[in-house]
Short mmCIF file of C-alpha atoms in Angstrom, two decimals:
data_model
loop_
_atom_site.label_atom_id
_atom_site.label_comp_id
_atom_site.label_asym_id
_atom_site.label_seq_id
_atom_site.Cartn_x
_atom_site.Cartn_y
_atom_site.Cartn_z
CA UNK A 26 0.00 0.00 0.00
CA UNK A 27 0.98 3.30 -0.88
CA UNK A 28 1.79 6.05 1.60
CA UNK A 29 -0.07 8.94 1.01
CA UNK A 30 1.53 11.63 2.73
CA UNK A 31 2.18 10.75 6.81
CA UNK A 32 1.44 13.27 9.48
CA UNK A 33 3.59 16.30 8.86
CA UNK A 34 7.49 15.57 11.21
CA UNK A 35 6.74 18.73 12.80
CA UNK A 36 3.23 18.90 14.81
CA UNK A 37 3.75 20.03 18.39
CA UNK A 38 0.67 20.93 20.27
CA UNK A 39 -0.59 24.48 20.98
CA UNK A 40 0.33 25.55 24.64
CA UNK A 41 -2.62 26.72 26.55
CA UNK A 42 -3.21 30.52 25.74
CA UNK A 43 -0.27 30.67 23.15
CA UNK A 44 -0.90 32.64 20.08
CA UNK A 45 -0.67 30.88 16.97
CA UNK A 46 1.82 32.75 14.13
CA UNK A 47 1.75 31.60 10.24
CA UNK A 48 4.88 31.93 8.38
CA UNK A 49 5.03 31.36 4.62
CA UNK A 50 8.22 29.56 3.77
CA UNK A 51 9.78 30.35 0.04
CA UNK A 52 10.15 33.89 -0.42
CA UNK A 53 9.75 35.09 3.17
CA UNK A 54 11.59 33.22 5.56
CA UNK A 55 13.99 32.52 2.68
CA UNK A 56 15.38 34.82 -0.64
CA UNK A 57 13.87 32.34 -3.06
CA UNK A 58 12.06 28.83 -3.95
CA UNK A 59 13.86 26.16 -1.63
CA UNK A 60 12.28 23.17 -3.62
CA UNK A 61 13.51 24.28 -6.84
CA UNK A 62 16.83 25.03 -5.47
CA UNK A 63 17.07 22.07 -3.65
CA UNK A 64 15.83 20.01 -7.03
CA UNK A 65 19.03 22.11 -8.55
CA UNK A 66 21.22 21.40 -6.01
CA UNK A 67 20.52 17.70 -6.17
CA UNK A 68 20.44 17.10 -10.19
CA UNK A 69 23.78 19.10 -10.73
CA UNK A 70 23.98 21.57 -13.37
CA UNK A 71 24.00 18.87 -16.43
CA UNK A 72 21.08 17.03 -14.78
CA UNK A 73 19.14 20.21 -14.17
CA UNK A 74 19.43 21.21 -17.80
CA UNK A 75 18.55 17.96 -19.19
CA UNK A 76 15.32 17.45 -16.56
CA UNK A 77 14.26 20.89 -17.92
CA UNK A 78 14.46 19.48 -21.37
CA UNK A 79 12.23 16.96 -20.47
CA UNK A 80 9.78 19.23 -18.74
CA UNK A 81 9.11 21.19 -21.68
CA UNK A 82 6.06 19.63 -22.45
CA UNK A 83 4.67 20.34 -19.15
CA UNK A 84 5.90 24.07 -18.77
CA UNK A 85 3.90 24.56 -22.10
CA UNK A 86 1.01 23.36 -20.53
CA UNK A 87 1.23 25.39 -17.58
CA UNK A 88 0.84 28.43 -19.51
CA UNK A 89 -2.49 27.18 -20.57
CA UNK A 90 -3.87 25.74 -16.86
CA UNK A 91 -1.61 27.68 -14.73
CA UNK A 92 -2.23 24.82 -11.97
CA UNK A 93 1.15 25.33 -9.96
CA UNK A 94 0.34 22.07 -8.55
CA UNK A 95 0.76 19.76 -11.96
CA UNK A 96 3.98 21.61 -12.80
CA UNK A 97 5.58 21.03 -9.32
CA UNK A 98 4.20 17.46 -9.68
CA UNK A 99 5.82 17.33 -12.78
CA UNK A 100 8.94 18.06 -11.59
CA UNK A 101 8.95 16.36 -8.37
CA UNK A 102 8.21 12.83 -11.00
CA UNK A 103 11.03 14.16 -13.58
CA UNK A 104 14.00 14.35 -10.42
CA UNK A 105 12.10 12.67 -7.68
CA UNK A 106 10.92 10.07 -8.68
CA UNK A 107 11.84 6.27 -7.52
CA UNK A 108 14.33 8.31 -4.21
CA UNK A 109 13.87 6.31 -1.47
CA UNK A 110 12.23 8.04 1.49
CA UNK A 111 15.99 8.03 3.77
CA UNK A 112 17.99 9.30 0.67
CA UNK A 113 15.66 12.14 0.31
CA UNK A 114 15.71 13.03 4.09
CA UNK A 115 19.16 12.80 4.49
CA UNK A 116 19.98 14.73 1.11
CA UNK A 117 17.35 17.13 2.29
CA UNK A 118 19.44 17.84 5.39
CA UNK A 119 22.69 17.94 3.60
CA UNK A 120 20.87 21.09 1.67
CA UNK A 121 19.54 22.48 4.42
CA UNK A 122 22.38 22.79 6.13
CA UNK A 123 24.98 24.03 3.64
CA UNK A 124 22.54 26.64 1.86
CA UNK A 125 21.04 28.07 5.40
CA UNK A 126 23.39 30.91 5.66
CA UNK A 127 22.83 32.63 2.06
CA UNK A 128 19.00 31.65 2.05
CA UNK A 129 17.78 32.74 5.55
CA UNK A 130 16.25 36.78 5.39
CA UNK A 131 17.84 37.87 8.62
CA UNK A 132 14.81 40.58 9.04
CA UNK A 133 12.22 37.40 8.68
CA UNK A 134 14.90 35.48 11.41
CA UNK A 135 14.73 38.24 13.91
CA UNK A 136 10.98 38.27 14.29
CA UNK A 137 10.30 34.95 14.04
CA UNK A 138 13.07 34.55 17.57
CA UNK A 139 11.01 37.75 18.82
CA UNK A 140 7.56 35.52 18.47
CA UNK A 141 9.67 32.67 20.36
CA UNK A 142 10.26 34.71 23.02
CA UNK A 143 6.77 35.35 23.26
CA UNK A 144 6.41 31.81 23.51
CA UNK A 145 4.27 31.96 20.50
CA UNK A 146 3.23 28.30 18.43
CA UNK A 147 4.83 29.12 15.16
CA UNK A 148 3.95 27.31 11.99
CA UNK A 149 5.04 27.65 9.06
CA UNK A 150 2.17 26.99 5.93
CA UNK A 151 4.59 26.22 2.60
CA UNK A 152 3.45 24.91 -0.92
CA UNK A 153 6.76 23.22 -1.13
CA UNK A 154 6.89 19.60 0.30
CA UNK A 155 7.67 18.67 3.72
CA UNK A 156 10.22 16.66 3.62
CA UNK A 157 12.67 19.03 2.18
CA UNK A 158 11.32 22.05 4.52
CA UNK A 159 11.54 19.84 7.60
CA UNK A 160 15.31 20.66 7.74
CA UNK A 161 14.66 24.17 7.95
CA UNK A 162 11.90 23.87 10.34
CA UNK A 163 13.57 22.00 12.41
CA UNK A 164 16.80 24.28 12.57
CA UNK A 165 13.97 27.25 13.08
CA UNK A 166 12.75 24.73 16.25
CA UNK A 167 9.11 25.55 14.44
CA UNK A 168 6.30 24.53 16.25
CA UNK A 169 4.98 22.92 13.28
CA UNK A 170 4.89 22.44 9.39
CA UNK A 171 2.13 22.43 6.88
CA UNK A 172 3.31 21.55 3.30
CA UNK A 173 2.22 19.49 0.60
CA UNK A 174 3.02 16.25 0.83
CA UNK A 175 4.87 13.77 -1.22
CA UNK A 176 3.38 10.33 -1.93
CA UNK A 177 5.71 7.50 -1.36
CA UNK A 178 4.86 3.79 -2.69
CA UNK A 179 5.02 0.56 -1.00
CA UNK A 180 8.72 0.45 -0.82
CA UNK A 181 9.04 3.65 0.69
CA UNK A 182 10.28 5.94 -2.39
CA UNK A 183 8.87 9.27 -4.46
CA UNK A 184 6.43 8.62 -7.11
CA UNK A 185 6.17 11.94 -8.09
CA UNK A 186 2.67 12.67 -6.84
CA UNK A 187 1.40 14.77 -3.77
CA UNK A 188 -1.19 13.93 -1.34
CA UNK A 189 -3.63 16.58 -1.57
CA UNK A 190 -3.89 19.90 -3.53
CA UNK A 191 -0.89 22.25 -3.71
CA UNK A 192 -0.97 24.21 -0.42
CA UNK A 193 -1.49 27.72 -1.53
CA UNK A 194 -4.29 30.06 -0.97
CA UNK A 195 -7.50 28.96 0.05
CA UNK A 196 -5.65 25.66 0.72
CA UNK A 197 -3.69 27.15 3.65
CA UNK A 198 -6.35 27.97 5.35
CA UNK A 199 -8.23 24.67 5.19
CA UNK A 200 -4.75 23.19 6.70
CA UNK A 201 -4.48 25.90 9.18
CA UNK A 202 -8.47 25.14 10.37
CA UNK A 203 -7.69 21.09 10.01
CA UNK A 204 -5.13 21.04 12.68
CA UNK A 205 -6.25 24.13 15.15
CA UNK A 206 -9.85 23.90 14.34
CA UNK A 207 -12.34 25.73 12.44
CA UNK A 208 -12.70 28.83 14.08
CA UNK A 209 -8.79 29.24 13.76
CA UNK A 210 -7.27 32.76 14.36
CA UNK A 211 -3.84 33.92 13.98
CA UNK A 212 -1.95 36.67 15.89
CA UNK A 213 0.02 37.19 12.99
CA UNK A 214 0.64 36.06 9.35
CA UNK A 215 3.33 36.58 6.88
CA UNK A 216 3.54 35.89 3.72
CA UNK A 217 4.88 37.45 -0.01
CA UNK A 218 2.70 36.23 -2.86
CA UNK A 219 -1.12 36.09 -4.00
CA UNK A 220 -0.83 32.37 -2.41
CA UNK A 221 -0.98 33.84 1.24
CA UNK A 222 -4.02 36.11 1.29
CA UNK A 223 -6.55 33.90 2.40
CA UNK A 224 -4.19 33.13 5.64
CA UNK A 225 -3.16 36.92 6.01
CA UNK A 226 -6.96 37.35 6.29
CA UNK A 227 -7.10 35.45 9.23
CA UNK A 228 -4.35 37.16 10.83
CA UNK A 229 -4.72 39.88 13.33
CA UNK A 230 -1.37 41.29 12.75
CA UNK A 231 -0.99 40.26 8.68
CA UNK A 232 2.34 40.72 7.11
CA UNK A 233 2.89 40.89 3.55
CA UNK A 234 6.25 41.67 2.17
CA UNK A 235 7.41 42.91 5.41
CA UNK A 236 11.24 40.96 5.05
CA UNK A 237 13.02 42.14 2.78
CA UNK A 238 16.47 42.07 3.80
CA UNK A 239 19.52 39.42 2.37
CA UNK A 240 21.83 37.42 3.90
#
């Protein structure tokens, strides 16, 4: 049997009376996309350019469906695919860990230690999967993740799918509500594209395109 996405790595539970802070992942905790970096990083500059090749077809879709979902599907099948589960984790944290000091906005860093302090539950709501964010969530010591999840068959390796819709937009919020419950409110939000409105909505204090400092 297939696994169809476990229980995100990351799920503490909320502390009595402890506000509850979103953070978007790729563009505002970081400078740029971390899974197509990391997909970069990992295929090597001949086997990026030749997996790009072979994504044509599916770019040139895109431009007529403009689902970010089937082209990040796409790719996670054209480089993904057939990694066993461990590899993936353990290259994952390999990434993590050597592109953390040039990929980290230090003005993002600062207030997400300044919510720690305030012994807020911080969790950070990503479209990019959770097994290559976990790294950085767990460096962050993140209350919890929210991603998209990859599937993984019966012998524990990529397909290339993801278990759910992309999570972006509306779909943030329907995590957000699944794990803290429906009437779900945020102290704050952050986030830097049209994919984070509906959760800076539910944000008392909503940030958008507040970091924009570089390592």
């Amino acid at each position: 049997m297939s696994d169809m996405g476990a229980a995100s790595p990351i799920r503490q539970p909320v502390s009595e009376g402890a506000p509850i802070v979103a953070f978007d992942f790729d563009g505002t905790l970081t400078i740029r996309d971390s899974f197509t970096a990391f997909l970069k990083w990992r295929a090597g500059g001949g086997g990026w350019l030749l997996g790009l090749t072979r994504l044509a077809p599916a770019t040139a879709a895109y431009a007529h469906h403009r689902d970010r979902g089937r082209i990040k599907a796409a790719a996670a099948a054209e480089f993904l695919r057939g990694v066993p589960r461990e590899v993936l984790e353990v290259e994952a944290e390999a990434f993590a860990a050597e592109v953390w000091d040039r990929f980290m906005r230090p003005d993002a860093l600062k207030v997400w230690r300044e919510w720690g302090r305030r012994s807020a539950h911080r969790v950070i709501v990503t479209a990019s999967p959770e097994t290559t964010v976990a790294p950085f969530a767990r460096r962050l010591g993140a209350e919890a993740l929210l991603g998209t999840p990859l599937v993984f068959d019966d012998q524990d390796r990529v397909t290339g799918a993801f278990a759910g819709p992309n999570c972006r937009g509306e779909e943030k919020v329907r995590r957000l509500r699944a794990v803290y419950g429906d009437d779900v409110r945020l102290a704050a939000a952050y986030g830097d594209t049209s994919g984070d409105t509906e959760m800076l909505a539910i944000a008392d204090e909503p940030g958008f395109r507040v970091f924009r400092a570089r390592p």
